[in-house]
Coordinates of C-alpha atoms and ligand atoms in Angstrom, one line a residue:
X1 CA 1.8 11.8 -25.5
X2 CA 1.7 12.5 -22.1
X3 CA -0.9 15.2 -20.7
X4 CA 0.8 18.0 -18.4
X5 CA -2.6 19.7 -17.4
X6 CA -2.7 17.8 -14.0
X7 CA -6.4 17.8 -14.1
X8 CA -5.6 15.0 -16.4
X9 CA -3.4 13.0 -14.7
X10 CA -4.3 9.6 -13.2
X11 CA -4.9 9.8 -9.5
X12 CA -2.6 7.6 -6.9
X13 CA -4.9 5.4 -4.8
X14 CA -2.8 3.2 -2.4
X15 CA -4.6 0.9 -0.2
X16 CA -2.9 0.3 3.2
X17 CA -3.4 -2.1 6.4
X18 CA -2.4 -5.4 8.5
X19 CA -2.2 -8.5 7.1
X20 CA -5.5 -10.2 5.7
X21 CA -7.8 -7.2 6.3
X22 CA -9.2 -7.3 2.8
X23 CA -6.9 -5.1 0.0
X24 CA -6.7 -7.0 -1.9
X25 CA -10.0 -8.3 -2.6
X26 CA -10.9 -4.5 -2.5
X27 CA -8.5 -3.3 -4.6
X28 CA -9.4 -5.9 -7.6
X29 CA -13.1 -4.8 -6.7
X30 CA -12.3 -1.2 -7.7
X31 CA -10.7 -1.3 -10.3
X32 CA -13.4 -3.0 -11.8
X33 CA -15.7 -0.3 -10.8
X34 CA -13.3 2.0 -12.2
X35 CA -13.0 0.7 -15.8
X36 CA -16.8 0.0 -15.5
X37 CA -17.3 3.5 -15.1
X38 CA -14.9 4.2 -18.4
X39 CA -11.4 5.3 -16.5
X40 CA -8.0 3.7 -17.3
X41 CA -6.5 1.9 -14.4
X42 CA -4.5 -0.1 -13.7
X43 CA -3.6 -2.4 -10.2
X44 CA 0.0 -2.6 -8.6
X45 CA 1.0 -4.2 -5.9
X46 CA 4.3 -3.8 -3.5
X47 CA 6.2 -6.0 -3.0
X48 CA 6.5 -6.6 -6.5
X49 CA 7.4 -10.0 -6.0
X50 CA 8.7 -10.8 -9.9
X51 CA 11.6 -8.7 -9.9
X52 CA 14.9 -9.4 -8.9
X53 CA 14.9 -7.8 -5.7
X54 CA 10.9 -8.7 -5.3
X55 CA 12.3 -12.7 -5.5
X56 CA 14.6 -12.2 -2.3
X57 CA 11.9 -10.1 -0.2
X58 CA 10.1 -13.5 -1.1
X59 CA 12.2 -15.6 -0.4
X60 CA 12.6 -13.3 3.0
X61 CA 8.4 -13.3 3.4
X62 CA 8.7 -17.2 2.7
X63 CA 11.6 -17.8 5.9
X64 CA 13.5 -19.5 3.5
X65 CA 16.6 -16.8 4.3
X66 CA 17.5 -14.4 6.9
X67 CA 18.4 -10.7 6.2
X68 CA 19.3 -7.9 8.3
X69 CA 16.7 -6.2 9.4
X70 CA 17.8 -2.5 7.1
X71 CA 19.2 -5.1 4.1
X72 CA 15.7 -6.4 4.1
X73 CA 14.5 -2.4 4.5
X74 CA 16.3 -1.1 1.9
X75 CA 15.3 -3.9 -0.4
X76 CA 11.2 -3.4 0.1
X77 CA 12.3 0.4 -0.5
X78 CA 14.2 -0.3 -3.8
X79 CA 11.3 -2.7 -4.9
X80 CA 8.9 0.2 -4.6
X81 CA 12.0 2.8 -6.6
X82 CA 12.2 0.7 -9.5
X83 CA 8.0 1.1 -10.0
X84 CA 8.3 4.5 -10.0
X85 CA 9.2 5.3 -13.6
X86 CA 6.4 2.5 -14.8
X87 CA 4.1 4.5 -12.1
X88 CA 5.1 8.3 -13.1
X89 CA 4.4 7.4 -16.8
X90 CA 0.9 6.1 -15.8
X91 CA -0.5 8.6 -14.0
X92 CA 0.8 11.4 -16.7
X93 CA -0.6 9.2 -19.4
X94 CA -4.2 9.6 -17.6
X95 CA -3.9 5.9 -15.9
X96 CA -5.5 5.9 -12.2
X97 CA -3.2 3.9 -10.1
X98 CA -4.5 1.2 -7.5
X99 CA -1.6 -0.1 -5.3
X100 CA -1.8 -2.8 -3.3
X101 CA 0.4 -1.7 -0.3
X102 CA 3.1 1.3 -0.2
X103 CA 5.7 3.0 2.1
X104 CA 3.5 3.2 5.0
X105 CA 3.8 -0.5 4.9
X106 CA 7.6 -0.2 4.3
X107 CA 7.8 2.1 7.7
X108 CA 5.2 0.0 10.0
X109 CA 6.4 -3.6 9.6
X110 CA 10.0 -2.4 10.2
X111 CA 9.3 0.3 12.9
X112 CA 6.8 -3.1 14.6
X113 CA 10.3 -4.9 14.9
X114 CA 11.8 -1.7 17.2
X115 CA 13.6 0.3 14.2
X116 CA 14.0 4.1 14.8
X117 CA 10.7 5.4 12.8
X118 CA 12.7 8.0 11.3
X119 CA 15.4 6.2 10.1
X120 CA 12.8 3.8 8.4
X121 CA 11.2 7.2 6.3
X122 CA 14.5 8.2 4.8
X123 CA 14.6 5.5 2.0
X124 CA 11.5 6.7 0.2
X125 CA 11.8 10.1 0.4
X126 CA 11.1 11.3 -2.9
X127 CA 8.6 8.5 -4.1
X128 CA 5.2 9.8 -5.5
X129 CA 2.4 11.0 -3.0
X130 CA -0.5 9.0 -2.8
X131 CA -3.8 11.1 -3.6
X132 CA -5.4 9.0 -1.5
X133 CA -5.0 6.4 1.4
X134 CA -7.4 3.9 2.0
X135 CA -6.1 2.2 5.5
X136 CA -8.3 -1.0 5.6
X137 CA -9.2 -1.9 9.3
X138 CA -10.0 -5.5 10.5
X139 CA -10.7 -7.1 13.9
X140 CA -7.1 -8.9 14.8
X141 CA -9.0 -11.9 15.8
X142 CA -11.1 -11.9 12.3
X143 CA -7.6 -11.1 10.2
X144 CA -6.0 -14.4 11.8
X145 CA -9.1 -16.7 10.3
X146 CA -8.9 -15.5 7.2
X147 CA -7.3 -18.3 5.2
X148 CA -4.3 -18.8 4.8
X149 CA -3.0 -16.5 7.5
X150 CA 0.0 -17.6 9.1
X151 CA 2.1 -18.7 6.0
X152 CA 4.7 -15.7 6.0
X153 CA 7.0 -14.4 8.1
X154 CA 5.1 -11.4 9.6
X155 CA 1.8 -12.9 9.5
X156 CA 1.9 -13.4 13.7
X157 CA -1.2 -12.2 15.8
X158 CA 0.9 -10.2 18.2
X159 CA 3.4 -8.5 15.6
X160 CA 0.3 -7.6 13.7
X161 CA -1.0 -5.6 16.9
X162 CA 2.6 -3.3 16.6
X163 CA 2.4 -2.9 13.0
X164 CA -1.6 -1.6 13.4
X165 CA -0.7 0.8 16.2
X166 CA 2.7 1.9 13.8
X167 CA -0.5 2.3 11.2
X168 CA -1.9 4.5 13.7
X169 CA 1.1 7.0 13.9
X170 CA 1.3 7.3 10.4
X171 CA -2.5 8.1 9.8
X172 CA -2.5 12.0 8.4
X173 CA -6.2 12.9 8.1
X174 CA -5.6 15.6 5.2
X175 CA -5.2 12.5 2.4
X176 CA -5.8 9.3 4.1
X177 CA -9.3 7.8 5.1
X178 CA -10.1 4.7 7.0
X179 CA -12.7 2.2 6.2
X180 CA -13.7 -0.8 8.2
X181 CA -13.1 -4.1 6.3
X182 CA -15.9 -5.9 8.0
X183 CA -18.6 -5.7 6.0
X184 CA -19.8 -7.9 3.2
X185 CA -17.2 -7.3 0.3
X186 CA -19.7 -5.0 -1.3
X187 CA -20.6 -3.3 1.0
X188 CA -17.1 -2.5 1.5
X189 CA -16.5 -1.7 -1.6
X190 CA -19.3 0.9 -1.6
X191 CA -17.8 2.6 0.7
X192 CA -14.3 2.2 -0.8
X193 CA -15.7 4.0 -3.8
X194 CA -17.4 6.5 -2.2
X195 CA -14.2 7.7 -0.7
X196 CA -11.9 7.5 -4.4
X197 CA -15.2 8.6 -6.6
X198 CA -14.6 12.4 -5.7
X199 CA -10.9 11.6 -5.4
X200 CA -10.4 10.4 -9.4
X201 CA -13.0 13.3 -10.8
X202 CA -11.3 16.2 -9.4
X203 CA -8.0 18.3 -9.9
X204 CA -5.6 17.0 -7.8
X205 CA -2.5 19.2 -8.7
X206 CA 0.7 17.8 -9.9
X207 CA 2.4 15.0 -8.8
X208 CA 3.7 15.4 -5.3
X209 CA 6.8 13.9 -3.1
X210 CA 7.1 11.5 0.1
X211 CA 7.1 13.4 2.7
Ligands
DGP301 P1 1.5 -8.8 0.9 O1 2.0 -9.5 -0.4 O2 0.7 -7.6 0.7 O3 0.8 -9.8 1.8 O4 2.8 -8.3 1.7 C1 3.8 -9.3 2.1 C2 4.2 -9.0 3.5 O5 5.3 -8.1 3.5 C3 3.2 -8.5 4.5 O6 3.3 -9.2 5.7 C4 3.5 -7.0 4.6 C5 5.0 -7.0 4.4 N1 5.4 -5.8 3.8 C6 4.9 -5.1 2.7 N2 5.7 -4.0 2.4 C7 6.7 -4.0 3.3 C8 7.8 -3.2 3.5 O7 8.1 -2.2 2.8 N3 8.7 -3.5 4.5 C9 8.5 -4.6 5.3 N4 9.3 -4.8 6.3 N5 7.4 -5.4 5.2 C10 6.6 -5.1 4.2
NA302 NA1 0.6 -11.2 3.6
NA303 NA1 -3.2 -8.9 0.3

């Protein structure tokens, strides 16, 4: 049975940033803290690379096809719509969300190829509002010698500087907050949770829409 007093709901966490700066790692670390700490919550990630649609952005990340550059949009777009009823039922079940990349990502890493910026927002209009943003930052030059960077598609120094400064447009101070991936992993995750700690205790107000 679902709670509708939104104090109850799950919160939306969505962790955001260039290739290799550490969500990952971060987001794993958290919610472990998390269900330490007694909440429910659970970890998503976009793409979801084991649907249907999540197999050809794959095969996409992988340069084993081409797509236009809006197919390939509207299919990171789709991949995040067909989480959404899976998400929704979460969060009004009490779940905290973690996600692992979201429509910030979706709008940077086309808008870094020269697509209009706000042809690139309509798609996920309507998608649940994060609660909170955590934009990872990472020296470019310490991203690239993080192993295994390199492998996909996107995954170039110099593409990685347009997406960052895409990031940077996209920053809106009133629900996202930036921490610097270069610590130790616990020390980043200290701060991590210091940031979503107030974020998951308090009454966030019902579910809200992109943008
Ligand atoms: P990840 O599995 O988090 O490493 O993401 C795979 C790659 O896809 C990464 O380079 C970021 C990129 N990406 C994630 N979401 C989107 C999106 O919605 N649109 C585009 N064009 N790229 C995305
Ligand atoms: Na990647
Ligand atoms: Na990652």
């Amino acid at each position: 049975k679902y709670s509708t007093m939104s104090a109850n709901r799950g919160k939306l966490i969505v962790f955001e940033g260039c290739d290799r700066s550490g969500k990952s790692t971060q987001c794993a670390k958290l919610i472990e803290r998390l269900r330490k700490e007694g909440h429910k919550a659970e970890l998503l990630k976009f793409p979801d690379r084991t649907t249907s649609i999540g197999l050809m952005i794959n095969n996409y990340l992988a340069n084993n096809v081409d797509q236009r550059d809006e197919v390939i949009h509207l299919l990171f777009s789709a991949n995040r719509w067909e989480g959404m009823q899976k998400m929704t039922n979460l969060l009004l079940g009490g779940t905290h969300l973690v996600v692992d990349r979201y429509a910030y990502s979706g709008i940077a890493y086309s808008a870094a190829k020269g697509m209009d910026l706000q042809w690139c927002r309509q798609p996920d209009i309507g998608l649940t509002k994060p609660d909170k943003v955590i934009y990872m930052t990472l020296n470019r030059d310490k991203a690239s010698e993080r192993a295994d960077f390199g492998g996909e598609r996107y995954e170039k120094k110099e593409f990685q500087a347009k997406v960052e400064k895409i990031f940077e447009q996209l920053q809106d101070p009133t629900y996202w907050q930036v921490v610097n991936g270069e610590g130790t992993i616990e020390d980043v995750h200290e701060n991590v949770f210091n940031v979503v700690s107030p974020v998951v205790s308090s009454d966030c107000g019902p579910l809200k829409k992109l943008w």
